[in-house]
Amino acid sequence: MAYTKSVDELQELLRQAEQRAEDAERDRQEERQRAEREQERAEREQQRAEREQQRAEDAEEQTRLTTFIEYIVACHIHVFLKLVVETDKKLTSKGSITNPRNKWCPTHLRPWPDFLEQQRVIFGTLHDSFPTDSRLFESRGFLAGLGHRISQRPIANEKTLEFFLHNSVEDPVRTISEQLKQVESVRRAFDMGRGIVFENHPHAISDVAQEVADRQTPSTPQTPDHRHDLNQLRPDQICVYRSNDGPSESRTMVFVSEYKPPHKLTTPHLRLGLRAMNIPNDVVNRKTIPTSAAPDALFQYHAERLTASAVTQTYHYMIEGGLEYGLVTTGEAIVFLKVDWEEPETLYYHLAEPGPEVAAHPEHSHVCTAVEQSLDDGIRPLYVSGARGVLFQVTMIAYGYTFVGKGTVQAFIRDLEHEAAVYERLRSIQGANVPVFLGAIDLRPMKKIYYYDHRVTYQRHVGGKSSYVWSGSQLAYGTNGNVLRAGRWTGVNAREAG
């Protein structure tokens, strides 16, 4: 009996022990679950905090100013890559890309051999002279908003392409220039002067200015008519000027740009059409034209004609403006052009495709993105103009004499003749109160060409130059009292001279 009771007690004790073990295990599991829940809750809190921090950092990154390299890359990603080309032919502009008739045409078209090396050197110099870690440029958020607006306007004609290029290339370039010119080391390295501006209107005394056009003498029709159609030749390209340092605001044209919609001049056209060639022999005077039986040869033929027409128009403006550089752009591609004035009949080119090039070279993406030439020895434009003429510094190299020449276009010849008559009337006070007038030169019989600005050339169809003794800078920058006294004395003497 006692034995049975002992077994029962032992069994009860064992059951209680097992129950305590189960309770302890359950407590341990519950504690582990509580710990896991706490850990999960802590992890969720950490993740939420990290997301909040990431959102804050993203928001700050979108709104804070960018560095030089960040800005170039952001312009490409958020703006340039938002280019959309209209594919519905019913909505695109019609007609040819240009008419190369009556324009200067290069004889040779050749690759620009050292373009990339020049670009590398320029970026290296810029990197060494500009604080590239300074946050000076527009934010990514602003550029993203701009890119969204651009994406809503597919390129269907010249105007929408102009809108795209103004916003994706020219405005960023101007913005960068405004910051670069603030740094003295950059100003010295690149001769930036007061920066650059983009304009697309001609000079006030160019042959497309309204007053000049009104002064043109009508002529009887000729067959063929060799007179320029002013409306047809009115330039639509953007002219880029550099504002020079100095007491007066003066500008020098740096290069010209021509816009060609990508549905008229495609990137495949440019890839095939740009090659080393003799344009008059290989394109203009080509004897045979491929037929539809040879589609590849026919496409090559059209590519060369379209490309040659486009670069010829830009070359014409480069020659007219006395420029070394120019470009043709479709938005998708850019053709950089160069004229070596030691060999002006040759036009050098480099084709850039920013989209594919950045994708292929991400480590050099900032380099791949789309972001004074004296023509006559002894004759230099001073970029000082008035209502009827512009000034040149003329040096007789053989003797060292320097004087000022005032040039004008044909429409204003009679104005300079009247000015010459006034100086002749004031001969007695020349050299004392008014400049010494040396005489006038008619450039038309000499068939000479001098460039001042876009569509302002002094050549065989242009009036002439009046010559005055060189006397340095403008009087306006002398001592005010001296200027006023000299002005009053000049007025008195002029009235006495009649």
PDB file of C-alpha atoms in Angstrom, residues 154-431:
ATOM      1  CA  PRO A 154       7.135  66.798 -79.450  1.00  0.00           C
ATOM      2  CA  ILE A 155       9.491  68.224 -82.055  1.00  0.00           C
ATOM      3  CA  ALA A 156       7.398  68.600 -85.182  1.00  0.00           C
ATOM      4  CA  ASN A 157       8.837  71.755 -86.763  1.00  0.00           C
ATOM      5  CA  GLU A 158      11.534  74.378 -86.511  1.00  0.00           C
ATOM      6  CA  LYS A 159       9.769  76.297 -83.728  1.00  0.00           C
ATOM      7  CA  THR A 160       9.420  73.346 -81.360  1.00  0.00           C
ATOM      8  CA  LEU A 161      13.045  72.398 -82.043  1.00  0.00           C
ATOM      9  CA  GLU A 162      14.043  75.972 -81.213  1.00  0.00           C
ATOM     10  CA  PHE A 163      12.083  75.759 -77.940  1.00  0.00           C
ATOM     11  CA  PHE A 164      13.826  72.503 -77.048  1.00  0.00           C
ATOM     12  CA  LEU A 165      17.334  73.774 -77.820  1.00  0.00           C
ATOM     13  CA  HIS A 166      16.809  77.075 -76.025  1.00  0.00           C
ATOM     14  CA  ASN A 167      15.872  75.213 -72.846  1.00  0.00           C
ATOM     15  CA  SER A 168      18.092  72.127 -73.030  1.00  0.00           C
ATOM     16  CA  VAL A 169      21.334  73.584 -74.408  1.00  0.00           C
ATOM     17  CA  GLU A 170      21.531  77.360 -74.741  1.00  0.00           C
ATOM     18  CA  ASP A 171      20.076  78.407 -71.378  1.00  0.00           C
ATOM     19  CA  PRO A 172      22.278  75.912 -69.474  1.00  0.00           C
ATOM     20  CA  VAL A 173      25.329  77.122 -71.411  1.00  0.00           C
ATOM     21  CA  ARG A 174      24.466  80.734 -70.577  1.00  0.00           C
ATOM     22  CA  THR A 175      23.910  79.788 -66.915  1.00  0.00           C
ATOM     23  CA  ILE A 176      27.298  78.070 -66.733  1.00  0.00           C
ATOM     24  CA  SER A 177      28.960  81.028 -68.443  1.00  0.00           C
ATOM     25  CA  GLU A 178      27.457  83.437 -65.909  1.00  0.00           C
ATOM     26  CA  GLN A 179      29.072  81.477 -63.077  1.00  0.00           C
ATOM     27  CA  LEU A 180      32.369  80.838 -64.833  1.00  0.00           C
ATOM     28  CA  LYS A 181      32.950  84.503 -65.553  1.00  0.00           C
ATOM     29  CA  GLN A 182      32.822  85.251 -61.817  1.00  0.00           C
ATOM     30  CA  VAL A 183      36.035  83.260 -61.261  1.00  0.00           C
ATOM     31  CA  GLU A 184      39.124  85.245 -62.160  1.00  0.00           C
ATOM     32  CA  SER A 185      41.241  82.188 -63.034  1.00  0.00           C
ATOM     33  CA  VAL A 186      38.546  80.991 -65.459  1.00  0.00           C
ATOM     34  CA  ARG A 187      38.211  84.451 -67.001  1.00  0.00           C
ATOM     35  CA  ARG A 188      41.943  84.499 -67.672  1.00  0.00           C
ATOM     36  CA  ALA A 189      42.082  80.929 -68.981  1.00  0.00           C
ATOM     37  CA  PHE A 190      39.224  81.342 -71.475  1.00  0.00           C
ATOM     38  CA  ASP A 191      39.205  85.095 -72.229  1.00  0.00           C
ATOM     39  CA  MET A 192      35.535  85.198 -71.213  1.00  0.00           C
ATOM     40  CA  GLY A 193      35.214  88.939 -70.860  1.00  0.00           C
ATOM     41  CA  ARG A 194      31.680  89.693 -69.709  1.00  0.00           C
ATOM     42  CA  GLY A 195      30.230  86.367 -70.799  1.00  0.00           C
ATOM     43  CA  ILE A 196      28.052  85.376 -73.736  1.00  0.00           C
ATOM     44  CA  VAL A 197      24.578  86.089 -75.040  1.00  0.00           C
ATOM     45  CA  PHE A 198      22.460  84.274 -77.618  1.00  0.00           C
ATOM     46  CA  GLU A 199      20.733  86.350 -80.270  1.00  0.00           C
ATOM     47  CA  ASN A 200      19.085  85.716 -83.615  1.00  0.00           C
ATOM     48  CA  HIS A 201      18.679  89.196 -85.047  1.00  0.00           C
ATOM     49  CA  PRO A 202      21.158  90.944 -87.353  1.00  0.00           C
ATOM     50  CA  HIS A 203      23.082  94.113 -86.730  1.00  0.00           C
ATOM     51  CA  ALA A 204      21.297  97.416 -87.205  1.00  0.00           C
ATOM     52  CA  ILE A 205      23.225  98.209 -90.406  1.00  0.00           C
ATOM     53  CA  SER A 206      23.181  94.720 -91.894  1.00  0.00           C
ATOM     54  CA  ASP A 207      21.621  94.145 -95.283  1.00  0.00           C
ATOM     55  CA  VAL A 208      18.469  92.682 -93.714  1.00  0.00           C
ATOM     56  CA  ALA A 209      17.834  95.575 -91.339  1.00  0.00           C
ATOM     57  CA  GLN A 210      14.607  97.381 -92.190  1.00  0.00           C
ATOM     58  CA  GLU A 211      16.126 100.819 -92.795  1.00  0.00           C
ATOM     59  CA  VAL A 212      18.844  99.385 -95.016  1.00  0.00           C
ATOM     60  CA  ALA A 213      16.276  97.403 -96.974  1.00  0.00           C
ATOM     61  CA  ASP A 214      14.167 100.518 -97.420  1.00  0.00           C
ATOM     62  CA  ARG A 215      17.209 102.376 -98.766  1.00  0.00           C
ATOM     63  CA  GLN A 216      18.031  99.716-101.365  1.00  0.00           C
ATOM     64  CA  THR A 217      17.615 101.072-104.881  1.00  0.00           C
ATOM     65  CA  PRO A 218      15.108  98.984-106.865  1.00  0.00           C
ATOM     66  CA  SER A 219      16.558  97.515-109.994  1.00  0.00           C
ATOM     67  CA  THR A 220      14.920  96.168-113.096  1.00  0.00           C
ATOM     68  CA  PRO A 221      14.482  92.375-113.119  1.00  0.00           C
ATOM     69  CA  GLN A 222      17.431  90.411-114.446  1.00  0.00           C
ATOM     70  CA  THR A 223      17.626  86.877-115.794  1.00  0.00           C
ATOM     71  CA  PRO A 224      18.940  85.332-113.698  1.00  0.00           C
ATOM     72  CA  ASP A 225      18.315  87.749-110.805  1.00  0.00           C
ATOM     73  CA  HIS A 226      21.563  87.898-108.837  1.00  0.00           C
ATOM     74  CA  ARG A 227      20.254  90.228-106.154  1.00  0.00           C
ATOM     75  CA  HIS A 228      19.676  88.575-102.787  1.00  0.00           C
ATOM     76  CA  ASP A 229      16.118  87.943-101.675  1.00  0.00           C
ATOM     77  CA  LEU A 230      16.230  89.607 -98.269  1.00  0.00           C
ATOM     78  CA  ASN A 231      13.407  87.536 -96.853  1.00  0.00           C
ATOM     79  CA  GLN A 232      14.826  84.281 -98.186  1.00  0.00           C
ATOM     80  CA  LEU A 233      18.270  84.945 -96.715  1.00  0.00           C
ATOM     81  CA  ARG A 234      17.098  86.340 -93.402  1.00  0.00           C
ATOM     82  CA  PRO A 235      19.086  84.213 -90.945  1.00  0.00           C
ATOM     83  CA  ASP A 236      17.188  82.069 -88.479  1.00  0.00           C
ATOM     84  CA  GLN A 237      20.247  80.738 -86.694  1.00  0.00           C
ATOM     85  CA  ILE A 238      21.348  81.822 -83.274  1.00  0.00           C
ATOM     86  CA  CYS A 239      24.390  84.052 -83.091  1.00  0.00           C
ATOM     87  CA  VAL A 240      26.592  83.728 -80.032  1.00  0.00           C
ATOM     88  CA  TYR A 241      28.528  86.795 -78.940  1.00  0.00           C
ATOM     89  CA  ARG A 242      31.258  87.404 -76.387  1.00  0.00           C
ATOM     90  CA  SER A 243      31.015  90.708 -74.525  1.00  0.00           C
ATOM     91  CA  ASN A 244      34.522  92.077 -74.224  1.00  0.00           C
ATOM     92  CA  ASP A 245      36.075  93.746 -71.209  1.00  0.00           C
ATOM     93  CA  GLY A 246      36.720  97.442 -71.424  1.00  0.00           C
ATOM     94  CA  PRO A 247      35.078 100.799 -70.792  1.00  0.00           C
ATOM     95  CA  SER A 248      32.533 100.291 -73.563  1.00  0.00           C
ATOM     96  CA  GLU A 249      30.213  97.375 -74.219  1.00  0.00           C
ATOM     97  CA  SER A 250      31.370  95.629 -77.378  1.00  0.00           C
ATOM     98  CA  ARG A 251      30.613  92.205 -78.802  1.00  0.00           C
ATOM     99  CA  THR A 252      32.375  89.654 -80.919  1.00  0.00           C
ATOM    100  CA  MET A 253      30.485  86.921 -82.710  1.00  0.00           C
ATOM    101  CA  VAL A 254      31.887  83.514 -81.768  1.00  0.00           C
ATOM    102  CA  PHE A 255      29.860  80.967 -83.790  1.00  0.00           C
ATOM    103  CA  VAL A 256      26.526  80.379 -85.490  1.00  0.00           C
ATOM    104  CA  SER A 257      24.028  77.559 -85.055  1.00  0.00           C
ATOM    105  CA  GLU A 258      21.578  76.142 -87.560  1.00  0.00           C
ATOM    106  CA  TYR A 259      18.504  74.166 -86.468  1.00  0.00           C
ATOM    107  CA  LYS A 260      17.259  71.295 -88.624  1.00  0.00           C
ATOM    108  CA  PRO A 261      14.213  69.288 -87.427  1.00  0.00           C
ATOM    109  CA  PRO A 262      15.092  65.614 -86.881  1.00  0.00           C
ATOM    110  CA  HIS A 263      12.274  64.389 -89.123  1.00  0.00           C
ATOM    111  CA  LYS A 264      13.865  66.258 -92.061  1.00  0.00           C
ATOM    112  CA  LEU A 265      17.525  65.539 -91.334  1.00  0.00           C
ATOM    113  CA  THR A 266      17.734  62.257 -89.459  1.00  0.00           C
ATOM    114  CA  THR A 267      20.662  60.889 -87.497  1.00  0.00           C
ATOM    115  CA  PRO A 268      21.147  58.038 -90.031  1.00  0.00           C
ATOM    116  CA  HIS A 269      21.347  60.715 -92.742  1.00  0.00           C
ATOM    117  CA  LEU A 270      24.139  62.442 -90.839  1.00  0.00           C
ATOM    118  CA  ARG A 271      26.015  59.224 -90.089  1.00  0.00           C
ATOM    119  CA  LEU A 272      26.132  58.303 -93.770  1.00  0.00           C
ATOM    120  CA  GLY A 273      26.244  61.788 -95.280  1.00  0.00           C
ATOM    121  CA  LEU A 274      29.197  63.064 -93.267  1.00  0.00           C
ATOM    122  CA  ARG A 275      32.352  61.761 -94.855  1.00  0.00           C
ATOM    123  CA  ALA A 276      35.470  63.133 -96.470  1.00  0.00           C
ATOM    124  CA  MET A 277      34.381  64.410 -99.877  1.00  0.00           C
ATOM    125  CA  ASN A 278      34.735  67.027-102.561  1.00  0.00           C
ATOM    126  CA  ILE A 279      31.255  68.573-102.392  1.00  0.00           C
ATOM    127  CA  PRO A 280      31.198  70.098-105.911  1.00  0.00           C
ATOM    128  CA  ASN A 281      32.381  66.854-107.531  1.00  0.00           C
ATOM    129  CA  ASP A 282      30.742  64.248-105.304  1.00  0.00           C
ATOM    130  CA  VAL A 283      27.401  65.959-104.631  1.00  0.00           C
ATOM    131  CA  VAL A 284      26.674  69.117-106.633  1.00  0.00           C
ATOM    132  CA  ASN A 285      27.844  67.901-110.034  1.00  0.00           C
ATOM    133  CA  ARG A 286      27.321  64.185-109.561  1.00  0.00           C
ATOM    134  CA  LYS A 287      26.594  62.544-112.898  1.00  0.00           C
ATOM    135  CA  THR A 288      24.682  59.444-111.843  1.00  0.00           C
ATOM    136  CA  ILE A 289      21.784  58.991-109.432  1.00  0.00           C
ATOM    137  CA  PRO A 290      21.037  55.538-107.947  1.00  0.00           C
ATOM    138  CA  THR A 291      17.646  54.032-108.684  1.00  0.00           C
ATOM    139  CA  SER A 292      15.168  52.318-106.390  1.00  0.00           C
ATOM    140  CA  ALA A 293      16.684  49.029-107.514  1.00  0.00           C
ATOM    141  CA  ALA A 294      19.628  49.859-105.217  1.00  0.00           C
ATOM    142  CA  PRO A 295      17.922  51.183-102.051  1.00  0.00           C
ATOM    143  CA  ASP A 296      21.111  51.396 -99.972  1.00  0.00           C
ATOM    144  CA  ALA A 297      22.918  53.424-102.628  1.00  0.00           C
ATOM    145  CA  LEU A 298      19.839  55.633-103.088  1.00  0.00           C
ATOM    146  CA  PHE A 299      19.665  56.330 -99.340  1.00  0.00           C
ATOM    147  CA  GLN A 300      23.385  57.146 -99.327  1.00  0.00           C
ATOM    148  CA  TYR A 301      22.828  59.569-102.203  1.00  0.00           C
ATOM    149  CA  HIS A 302      19.995  61.392-100.413  1.00  0.00           C
ATOM    150  CA  ALA A 303      21.944  61.399 -97.137  1.00  0.00           C
ATOM    151  CA  GLU A 304      24.905  63.109 -98.803  1.00  0.00           C
ATOM    152  CA  ARG A 305      22.726  65.707-100.533  1.00  0.00           C
ATOM    153  CA  LEU A 306      20.774  66.559 -97.361  1.00  0.00           C
ATOM    154  CA  THR A 307      23.890  66.715 -95.225  1.00  0.00           C
ATOM    155  CA  ALA A 308      25.844  68.761 -97.773  1.00  0.00           C
ATOM    156  CA  SER A 309      22.959  71.248 -98.044  1.00  0.00           C
ATOM    157  CA  ALA A 310      22.783  71.664 -94.275  1.00  0.00           C
ATOM    158  CA  VAL A 311      26.506  72.183 -93.690  1.00  0.00           C
ATOM    159  CA  THR A 312      26.771  74.446 -96.754  1.00  0.00           C
ATOM    160  CA  GLN A 313      24.180  76.820 -95.324  1.00  0.00           C
ATOM    161  CA  THR A 314      26.051  77.016 -92.019  1.00  0.00           C
ATOM    162  CA  TYR A 315      29.385  77.371 -93.837  1.00  0.00           C
ATOM    163  CA  HIS A 316      27.881  80.269 -95.780  1.00  0.00           C
ATOM    164  CA  TYR A 317      27.021  82.089 -92.550  1.00  0.00           C
ATOM    165  CA  MET A 318      30.465  81.313 -91.140  1.00  0.00           C
ATOM    166  CA  ILE A 319      32.137  82.844 -94.186  1.00  0.00           C
ATOM    167  CA  GLU A 320      29.760  85.824 -94.181  1.00  0.00           C
ATOM    168  CA  GLY A 321      30.510  86.412 -90.503  1.00  0.00           C
ATOM    169  CA  GLY A 322      34.234  85.720 -90.725  1.00  0.00           C
ATOM    170  CA  LEU A 323      33.883  82.928 -88.161  1.00  0.00           C
ATOM    171  CA  GLU A 324      36.002  79.908 -87.324  1.00  0.00           C
ATOM    172  CA  TYR A 325      33.238  77.843 -85.726  1.00  0.00           C
ATOM    173  CA  GLY A 326      29.633  76.852 -86.380  1.00  0.00           C
ATOM    174  CA  LEU A 327      27.274  73.959 -85.816  1.00  0.00           C
ATOM    175  CA  VAL A 328      24.211  72.209 -87.203  1.00  0.00           C
ATOM    176  CA  THR A 329      21.897  70.504 -84.736  1.00  0.00           C
ATOM    177  CA  THR A 330      18.765  68.404 -85.018  1.00  0.00           C
ATOM    178  CA  GLY A 331      18.268  68.082 -81.279  1.00  0.00           C
ATOM    179  CA  GLU A 332      19.258  64.430 -81.422  1.00  0.00           C
ATOM    180  CA  ALA A 333      22.667  65.088 -83.006  1.00  0.00           C
ATOM    181  CA  ILE A 334      25.122  67.965 -83.271  1.00  0.00           C
ATOM    182  CA  VAL A 335      27.547  68.563 -86.136  1.00  0.00           C
ATOM    183  CA  PHE A 336      30.394  70.797 -84.972  1.00  0.00           C
ATOM    184  CA  LEU A 337      32.014  72.717 -87.836  1.00  0.00           C
ATOM    185  CA  LYS A 338      35.320  74.518 -88.200  1.00  0.00           C
ATOM    186  CA  VAL A 339      36.946  76.664 -90.895  1.00  0.00           C
ATOM    187  CA  ASP A 340      40.711  77.025 -90.930  1.00  0.00           C
ATOM    188  CA  TRP A 341      41.207  80.464 -92.468  1.00  0.00           C
ATOM    189  CA  GLU A 342      44.582  79.380 -93.821  1.00  0.00           C
ATOM    190  CA  GLU A 343      42.532  76.989 -95.975  1.00  0.00           C
ATOM    191  CA  PRO A 344      38.977  78.444 -96.014  1.00  0.00           C
ATOM    192  CA  GLU A 345      37.738  76.198 -98.813  1.00  0.00           C
ATOM    193  CA  THR A 346      37.849  73.215 -96.419  1.00  0.00           C
ATOM    194  CA  LEU A 347      35.116  72.628 -93.842  1.00  0.00           C
ATOM    195  CA  TYR A 348      35.938  70.316 -90.927  1.00  0.00           C
ATOM    196  CA  TYR A 349      33.201  68.440 -89.065  1.00  0.00           C
ATOM    197  CA  HIS A 350      32.654  66.320 -85.961  1.00  0.00           C
ATOM    198  CA  LEU A 351      29.382  64.441 -85.397  1.00  0.00           C
ATOM    199  CA  ALA A 352      28.221  64.155 -81.775  1.00  0.00           C
ATOM    200  CA  GLU A 353      25.248  62.114 -80.588  1.00  0.00           C
ATOM    201  CA  PRO A 354      24.885  63.013 -76.890  1.00  0.00           C
ATOM    202  CA  GLY A 355      22.278  60.344 -76.030  1.00  0.00           C
ATOM    203  CA  PRO A 356      24.126  57.239 -77.281  1.00  0.00           C
ATOM    204  CA  GLU A 357      27.547  58.622 -76.367  1.00  0.00           C
ATOM    205  CA  VAL A 358      26.615  59.240 -72.728  1.00  0.00           C
ATOM    206  CA  ALA A 359      25.087  55.755 -72.490  1.00  0.00           C
ATOM    207  CA  ALA A 360      28.238  54.224 -73.970  1.00  0.00           C
ATOM    208  CA  HIS A 361      30.652  56.229 -71.786  1.00  0.00           C
ATOM    209  CA  PRO A 362      28.930  56.866 -68.428  1.00  0.00           C
ATOM    210  CA  GLU A 363      32.234  57.545 -66.673  1.00  0.00           C
ATOM    211  CA  HIS A 364      32.815  60.482 -69.041  1.00  0.00           C
ATOM    212  CA  SER A 365      29.194  61.551 -69.366  1.00  0.00           C
ATOM    213  CA  HIS A 366      29.858  65.204 -68.543  1.00  0.00           C
ATOM    214  CA  VAL A 367      32.141  65.431 -71.601  1.00  0.00           C
ATOM    215  CA  CYS A 368      29.675  63.747 -73.967  1.00  0.00           C
ATOM    216  CA  THR A 369      26.605  65.861 -73.154  1.00  0.00           C
ATOM    217  CA  ALA A 370      25.184  68.524 -75.401  1.00  0.00           C
ATOM    218  CA  VAL A 371      26.219  71.529 -73.493  1.00  0.00           C
ATOM    219  CA  GLU A 372      38.184  86.394 -82.760  1.00  0.00           C
ATOM    220  CA  GLN A 373      39.210  85.806 -85.760  1.00  0.00           C
ATOM    221  CA  SER A 374      41.213  88.586 -87.510  1.00  0.00           C
ATOM    222  CA  LEU A 375      40.733  88.155 -91.236  1.00  0.00           C
ATOM    223  CA  ASP A 376      42.977  90.868 -92.665  1.00  0.00           C
ATOM    224  CA  ASP A 377      46.460  91.803 -91.499  1.00  0.00           C
ATOM    225  CA  GLY A 378      46.450  95.413 -90.344  1.00  0.00           C
ATOM    226  CA  ILE A 379      42.652  95.774 -90.335  1.00  0.00           C
ATOM    227  CA  ARG A 380      40.750  95.037 -87.130  1.00  0.00           C
ATOM    228  CA  PRO A 381      37.100  95.748 -86.357  1.00  0.00           C
ATOM    229  CA  LEU A 382      36.712  97.865 -83.220  1.00  0.00           C
ATOM    230  CA  TYR A 383      33.094  96.752 -82.595  1.00  0.00           C
ATOM    231  CA  VAL A 384      32.047 100.360 -82.137  1.00  0.00           C
ATOM    232  CA  SER A 385      29.083 101.318 -84.280  1.00  0.00           C
ATOM    233  CA  GLY A 386      26.760 104.215 -84.907  1.00  0.00           C
ATOM    234  CA  ALA A 387      23.590 104.715 -86.873  1.00  0.00           C
ATOM    235  CA  ARG A 388      25.355 104.833 -90.244  1.00  0.00           C
ATOM    236  CA  GLY A 389      28.695 103.105 -89.879  1.00  0.00           C
ATOM    237  CA  VAL A 390      31.121 101.007 -87.864  1.00  0.00           C
ATOM    238  CA  LEU A 391      34.772 101.573 -87.019  1.00  0.00           C
ATOM    239  CA  PHE A 392      37.905  99.667 -88.009  1.00  0.00           C
ATOM    240  CA  GLN A 393      41.466 100.149 -86.781  1.00  0.00           C
ATOM    241  CA  VAL A 394      43.657 100.288 -89.884  1.00  0.00           C
ATOM    242  CA  THR A 395      47.450  99.984 -89.690  1.00  0.00           C
ATOM    243  CA  MET A 396      49.812 100.497 -92.601  1.00  0.00           C
ATOM    244  CA  ILE A 397      52.127  97.638 -91.646  1.00  0.00           C
ATOM    245  CA  ALA A 398      54.959  98.790 -93.902  1.00  0.00           C
ATOM    246  CA  TYR A 399      55.121 102.217 -92.202  1.00  0.00           C
ATOM    247  CA  GLY A 400      53.520 101.684 -88.780  1.00  0.00           C
ATOM    248  CA  TYR A 401      50.864 104.374 -89.251  1.00  0.00           C
ATOM    249  CA  THR A 402      47.499 103.673 -87.607  1.00  0.00           C
ATOM    250  CA  PHE A 403      44.207 105.402 -88.316  1.00  0.00           C
ATOM    251  CA  VAL A 404      40.476 104.798 -88.035  1.00  0.00           C
ATOM    252  CA  GLY A 405      38.308 103.705 -90.947  1.00  0.00           C
ATOM    253  CA  LYS A 406      34.556 104.092 -90.856  1.00  0.00           C
ATOM    254  CA  GLY A 407      32.735 101.577 -93.058  1.00  0.00           C
ATOM    255  CA  THR A 408      29.139 101.495 -94.165  1.00  0.00           C
ATOM    256  CA  VAL A 409      26.869  99.457 -96.383  1.00  0.00           C
ATOM    257  CA  GLN A 410      25.781 100.600 -99.806  1.00  0.00           C
ATOM    258  CA  ALA A 411      22.458 101.960 -98.560  1.00  0.00           C
ATOM    259  CA  PHE A 412      24.221 104.540 -96.362  1.00  0.00           C
ATOM    260  CA  ILE A 413      26.941 105.745 -98.741  1.00  0.00           C
ATOM    261  CA  ARG A 414      25.337 109.150 -99.171  1.00  0.00           C
ATOM    262  CA  ASP A 415      25.362 109.622 -95.388  1.00  0.00           C
ATOM    263  CA  LEU A 416      29.133 109.149 -95.281  1.00  0.00           C
ATOM    264  CA  GLU A 417      29.498 111.445 -98.291  1.00  0.00           C
ATOM    265  CA  HIS A 418      27.607 114.114 -96.350  1.00  0.00           C
ATOM    266  CA  GLU A 419      29.878 113.500 -93.345  1.00  0.00           C
ATOM    267  CA  ALA A 420      32.921 113.916 -95.592  1.00  0.00           C
ATOM    268  CA  ALA A 421      31.525 117.235 -96.844  1.00  0.00           C
ATOM    269  CA  VAL A 422      31.112 118.412 -93.246  1.00  0.00           C
ATOM    270  CA  TYR A 423      34.719 117.525 -92.438  1.00  0.00           C
ATOM    271  CA  GLU A 424      35.858 119.359 -95.555  1.00  0.00           C
ATOM    272  CA  ARG A 425      33.957 122.424 -94.357  1.00  0.00           C
ATOM    273  CA  LEU A 426      35.744 122.098 -90.995  1.00  0.00           C
ATOM    274  CA  ARG A 427      39.201 121.632 -92.525  1.00  0.00           C
ATOM    275  CA  SER A 428      40.599 124.658 -90.646  1.00  0.00           C
ATOM    276  CA  ILE A 429      39.959 123.080 -87.226  1.00  0.00           C
ATOM    277  CA  GLN A 430      40.833 119.480 -88.092  1.00  0.00           C
ATOM    278  CA  GLY A 431      43.448 118.093 -85.738  1.00  0.00           C
TER     279      GLY A 431
END
